[in-house]
Short mmCIF file of N, CA and C in Angstrom, two decimals:
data_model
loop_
_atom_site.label_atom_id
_atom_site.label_comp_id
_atom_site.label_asym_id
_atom_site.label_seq_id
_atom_site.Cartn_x
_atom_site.Cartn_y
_atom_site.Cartn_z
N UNK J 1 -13.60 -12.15 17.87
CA UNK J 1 -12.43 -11.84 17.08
C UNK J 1 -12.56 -10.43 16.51
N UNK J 2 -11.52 -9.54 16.53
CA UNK J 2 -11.74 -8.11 15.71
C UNK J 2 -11.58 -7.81 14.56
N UNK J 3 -12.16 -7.47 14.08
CA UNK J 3 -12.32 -7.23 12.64
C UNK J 3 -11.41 -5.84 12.43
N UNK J 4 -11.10 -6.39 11.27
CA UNK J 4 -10.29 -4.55 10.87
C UNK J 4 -10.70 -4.15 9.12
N UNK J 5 -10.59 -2.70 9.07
CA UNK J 5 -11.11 -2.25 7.49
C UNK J 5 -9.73 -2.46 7.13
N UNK J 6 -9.75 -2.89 5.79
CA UNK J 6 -8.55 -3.32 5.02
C UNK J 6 -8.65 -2.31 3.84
N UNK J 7 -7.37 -1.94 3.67
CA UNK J 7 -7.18 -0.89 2.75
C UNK J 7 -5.65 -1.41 1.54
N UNK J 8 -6.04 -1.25 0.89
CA UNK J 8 -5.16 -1.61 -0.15
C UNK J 8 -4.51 -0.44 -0.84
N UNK J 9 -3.17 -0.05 -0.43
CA UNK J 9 -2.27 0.78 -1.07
C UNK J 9 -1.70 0.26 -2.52
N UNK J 10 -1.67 0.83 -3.55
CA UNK J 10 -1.36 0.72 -5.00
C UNK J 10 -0.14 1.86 -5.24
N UNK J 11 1.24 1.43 -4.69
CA UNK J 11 2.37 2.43 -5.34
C UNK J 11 3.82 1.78 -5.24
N UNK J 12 4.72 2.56 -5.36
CA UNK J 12 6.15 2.01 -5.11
C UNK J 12 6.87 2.17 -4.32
N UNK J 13 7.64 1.46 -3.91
CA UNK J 13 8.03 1.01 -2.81
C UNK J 13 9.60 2.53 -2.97
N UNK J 14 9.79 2.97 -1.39
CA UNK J 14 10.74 3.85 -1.19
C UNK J 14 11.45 3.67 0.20
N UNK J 15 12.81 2.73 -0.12
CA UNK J 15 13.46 2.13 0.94
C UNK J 15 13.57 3.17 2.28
N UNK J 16 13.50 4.33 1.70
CA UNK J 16 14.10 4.97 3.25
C UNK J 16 13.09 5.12 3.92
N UNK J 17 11.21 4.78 3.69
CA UNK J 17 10.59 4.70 4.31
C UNK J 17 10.23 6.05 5.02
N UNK J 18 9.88 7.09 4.20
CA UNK J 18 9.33 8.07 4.20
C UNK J 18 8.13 8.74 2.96
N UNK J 19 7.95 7.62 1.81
CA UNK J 19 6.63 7.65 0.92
C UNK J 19 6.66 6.40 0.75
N UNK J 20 5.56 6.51 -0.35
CA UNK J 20 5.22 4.93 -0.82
C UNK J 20 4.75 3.61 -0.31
N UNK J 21 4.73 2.78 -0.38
CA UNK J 21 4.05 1.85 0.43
C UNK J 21 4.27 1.72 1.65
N UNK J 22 5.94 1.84 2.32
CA UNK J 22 6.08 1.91 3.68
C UNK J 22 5.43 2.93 4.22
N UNK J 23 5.03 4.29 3.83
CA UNK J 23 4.79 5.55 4.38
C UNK J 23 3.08 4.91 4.59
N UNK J 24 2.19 4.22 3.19
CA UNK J 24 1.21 4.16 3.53
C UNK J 24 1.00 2.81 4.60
N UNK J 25 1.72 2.00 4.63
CA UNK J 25 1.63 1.24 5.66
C UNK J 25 1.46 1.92 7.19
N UNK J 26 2.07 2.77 7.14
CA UNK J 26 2.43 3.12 8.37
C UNK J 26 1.45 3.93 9.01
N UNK J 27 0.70 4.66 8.01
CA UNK J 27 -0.11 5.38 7.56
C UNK J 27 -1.57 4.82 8.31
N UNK J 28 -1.71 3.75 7.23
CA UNK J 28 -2.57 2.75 7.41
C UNK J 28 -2.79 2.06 8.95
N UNK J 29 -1.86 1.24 9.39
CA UNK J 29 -1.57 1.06 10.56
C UNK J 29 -1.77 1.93 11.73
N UNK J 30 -1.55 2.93 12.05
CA UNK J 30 -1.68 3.88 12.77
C UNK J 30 -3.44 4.65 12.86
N UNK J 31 -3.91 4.26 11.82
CA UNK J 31 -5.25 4.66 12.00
C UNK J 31 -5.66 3.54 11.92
N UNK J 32 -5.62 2.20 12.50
CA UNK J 32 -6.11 0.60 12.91
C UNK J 32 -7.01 0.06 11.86
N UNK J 33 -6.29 0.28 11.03
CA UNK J 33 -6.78 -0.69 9.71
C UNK J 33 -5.23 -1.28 9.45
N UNK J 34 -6.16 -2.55 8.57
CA UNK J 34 -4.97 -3.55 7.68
C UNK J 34 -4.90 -3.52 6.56
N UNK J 35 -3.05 -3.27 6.45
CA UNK J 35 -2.60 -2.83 5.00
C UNK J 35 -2.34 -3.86 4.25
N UNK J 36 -3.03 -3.76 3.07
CA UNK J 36 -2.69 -4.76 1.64
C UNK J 36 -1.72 -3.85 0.79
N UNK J 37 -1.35 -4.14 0.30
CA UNK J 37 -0.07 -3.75 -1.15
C UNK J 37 -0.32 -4.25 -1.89
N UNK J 38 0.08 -3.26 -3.15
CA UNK J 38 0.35 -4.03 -4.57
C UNK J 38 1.70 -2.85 -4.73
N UNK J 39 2.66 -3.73 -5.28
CA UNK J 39 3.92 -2.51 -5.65
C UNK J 39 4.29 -2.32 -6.97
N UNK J 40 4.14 -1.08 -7.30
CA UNK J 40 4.04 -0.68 -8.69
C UNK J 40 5.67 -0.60 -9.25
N UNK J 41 6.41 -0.55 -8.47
CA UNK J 41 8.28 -0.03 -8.66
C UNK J 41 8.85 -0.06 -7.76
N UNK J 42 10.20 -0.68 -7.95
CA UNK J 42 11.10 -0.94 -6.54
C UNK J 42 12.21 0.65 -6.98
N UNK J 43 12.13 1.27 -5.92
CA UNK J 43 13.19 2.72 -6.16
C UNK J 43 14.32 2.81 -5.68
N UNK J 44 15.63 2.53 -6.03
CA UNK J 44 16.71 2.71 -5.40
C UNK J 44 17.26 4.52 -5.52
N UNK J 45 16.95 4.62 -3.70
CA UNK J 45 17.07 5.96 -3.48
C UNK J 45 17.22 6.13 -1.89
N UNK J 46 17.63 7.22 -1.25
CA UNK J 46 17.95 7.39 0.11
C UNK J 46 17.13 9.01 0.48
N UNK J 47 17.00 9.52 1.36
CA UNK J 47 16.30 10.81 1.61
C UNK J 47 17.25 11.80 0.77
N UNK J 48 18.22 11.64 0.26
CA UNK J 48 18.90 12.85 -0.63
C UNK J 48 18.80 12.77 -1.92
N UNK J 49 18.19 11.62 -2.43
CA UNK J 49 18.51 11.52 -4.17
C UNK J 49 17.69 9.79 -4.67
N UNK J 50 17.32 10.11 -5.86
CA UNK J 50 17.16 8.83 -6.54
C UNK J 50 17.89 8.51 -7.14
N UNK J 51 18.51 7.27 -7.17
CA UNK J 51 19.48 6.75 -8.03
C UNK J 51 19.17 5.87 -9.19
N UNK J 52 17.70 5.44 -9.10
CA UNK J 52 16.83 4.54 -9.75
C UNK J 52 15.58 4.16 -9.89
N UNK J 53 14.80 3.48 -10.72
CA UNK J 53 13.47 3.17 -11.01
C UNK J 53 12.97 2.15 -11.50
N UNK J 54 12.78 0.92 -10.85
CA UNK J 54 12.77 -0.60 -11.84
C UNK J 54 10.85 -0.61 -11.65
N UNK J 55 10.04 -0.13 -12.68
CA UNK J 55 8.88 -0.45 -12.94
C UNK J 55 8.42 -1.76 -12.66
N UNK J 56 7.35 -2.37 -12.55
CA UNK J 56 6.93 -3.73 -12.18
C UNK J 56 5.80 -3.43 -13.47
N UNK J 57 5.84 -4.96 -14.30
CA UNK J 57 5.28 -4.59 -15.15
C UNK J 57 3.58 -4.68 -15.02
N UNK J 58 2.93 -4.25 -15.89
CA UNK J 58 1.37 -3.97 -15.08
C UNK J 58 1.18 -4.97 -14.94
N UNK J 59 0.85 -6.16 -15.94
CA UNK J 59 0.24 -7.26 -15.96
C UNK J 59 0.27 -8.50 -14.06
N UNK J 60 1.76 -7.74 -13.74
CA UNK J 60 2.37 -8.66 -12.33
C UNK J 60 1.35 -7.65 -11.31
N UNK J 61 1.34 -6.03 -11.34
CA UNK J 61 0.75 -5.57 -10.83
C UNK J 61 -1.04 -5.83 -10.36
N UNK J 62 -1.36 -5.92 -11.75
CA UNK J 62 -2.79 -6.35 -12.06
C UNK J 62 -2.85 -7.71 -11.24
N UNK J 63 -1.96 -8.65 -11.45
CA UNK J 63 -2.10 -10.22 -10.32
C UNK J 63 -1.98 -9.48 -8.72
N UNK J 64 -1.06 -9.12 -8.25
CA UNK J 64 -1.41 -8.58 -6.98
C UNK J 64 -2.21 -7.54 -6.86
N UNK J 65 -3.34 -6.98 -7.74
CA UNK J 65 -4.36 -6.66 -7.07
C UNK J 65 -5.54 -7.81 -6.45
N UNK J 66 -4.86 -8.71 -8.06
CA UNK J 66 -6.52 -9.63 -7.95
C UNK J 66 -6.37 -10.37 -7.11
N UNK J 67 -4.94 -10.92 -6.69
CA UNK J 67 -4.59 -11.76 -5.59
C UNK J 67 -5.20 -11.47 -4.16
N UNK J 68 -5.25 -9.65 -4.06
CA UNK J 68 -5.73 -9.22 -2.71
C UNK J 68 -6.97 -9.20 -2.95
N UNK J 69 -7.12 -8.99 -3.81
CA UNK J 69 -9.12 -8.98 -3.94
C UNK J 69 -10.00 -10.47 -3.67
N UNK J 70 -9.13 -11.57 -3.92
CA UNK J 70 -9.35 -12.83 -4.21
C UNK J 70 -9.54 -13.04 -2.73
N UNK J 71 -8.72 -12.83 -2.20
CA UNK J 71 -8.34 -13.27 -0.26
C UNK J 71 -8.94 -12.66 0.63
N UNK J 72 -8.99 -11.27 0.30
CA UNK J 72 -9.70 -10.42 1.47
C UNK J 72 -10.61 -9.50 1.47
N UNK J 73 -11.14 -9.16 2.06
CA UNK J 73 -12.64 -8.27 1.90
C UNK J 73 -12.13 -7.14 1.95
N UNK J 74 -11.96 -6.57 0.58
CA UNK J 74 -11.72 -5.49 0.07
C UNK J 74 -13.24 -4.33 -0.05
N UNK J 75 -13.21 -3.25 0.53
CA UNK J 75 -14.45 -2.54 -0.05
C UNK J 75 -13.82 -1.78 -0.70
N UNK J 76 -14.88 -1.43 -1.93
CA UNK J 76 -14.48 -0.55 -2.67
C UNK J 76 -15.44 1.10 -2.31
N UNK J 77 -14.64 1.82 -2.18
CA UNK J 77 -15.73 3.33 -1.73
C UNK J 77 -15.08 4.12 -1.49
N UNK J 78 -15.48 5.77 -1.24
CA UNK J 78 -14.97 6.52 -0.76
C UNK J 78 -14.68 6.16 0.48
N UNK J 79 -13.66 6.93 1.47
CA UNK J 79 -12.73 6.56 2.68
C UNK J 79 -13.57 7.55 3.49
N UNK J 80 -13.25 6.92 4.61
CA UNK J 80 -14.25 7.63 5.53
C UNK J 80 -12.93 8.09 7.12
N UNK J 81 -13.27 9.22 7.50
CA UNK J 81 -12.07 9.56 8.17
C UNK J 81 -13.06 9.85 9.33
N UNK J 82 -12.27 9.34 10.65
CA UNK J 82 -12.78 9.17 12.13
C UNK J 82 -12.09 10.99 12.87
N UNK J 83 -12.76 11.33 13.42
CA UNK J 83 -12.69 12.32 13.89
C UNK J 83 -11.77 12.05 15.54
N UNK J 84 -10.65 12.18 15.73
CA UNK J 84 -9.68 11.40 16.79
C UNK J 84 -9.80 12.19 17.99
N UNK J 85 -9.86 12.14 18.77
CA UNK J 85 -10.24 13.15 20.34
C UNK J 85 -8.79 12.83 20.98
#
């Protein structure tokens, strides 16, 4: 079975999917690791403008860290970057 490094992104979410958790998902994904989340703020906004900012309060935040920490083998360390040919 293959194992993958799991990386846990900590930010807010940006529907048009150019930062924030989708960006690090994608991010993540693409260099063959598996992405965990925790989402700090849902942003209503499009690539031209923000229209909004609904915070998530820490305490919910703080549960979806511990939730991912609880489930999956999280390391904690500096990141180590593969040299791609």
């Amino acid at each position: 079975m293959k194992t993958y490094d799991i990386v846990l992104s900590i930010a807010g979410s940006d529907p048009s999917g150019g930062a924030g958790i989708q960006a690090d998902i994608k991010a993540i994904s693409a260099n063959g690791a598996y992405a965990a989340t925790a989402i700090t703020s849902v942003v209503n906004e499009n690539t031209q403008k923000v229209y909004g900012v609904h915070n998530v309060p820490v305490d919910f935040v703080e549960g979806q860290i511990r939730a991912v920490f609880d489930d999956l083998n999280v390391k904690i360390g500096r990141a180590s970057c593969r040299e791609r040919v």
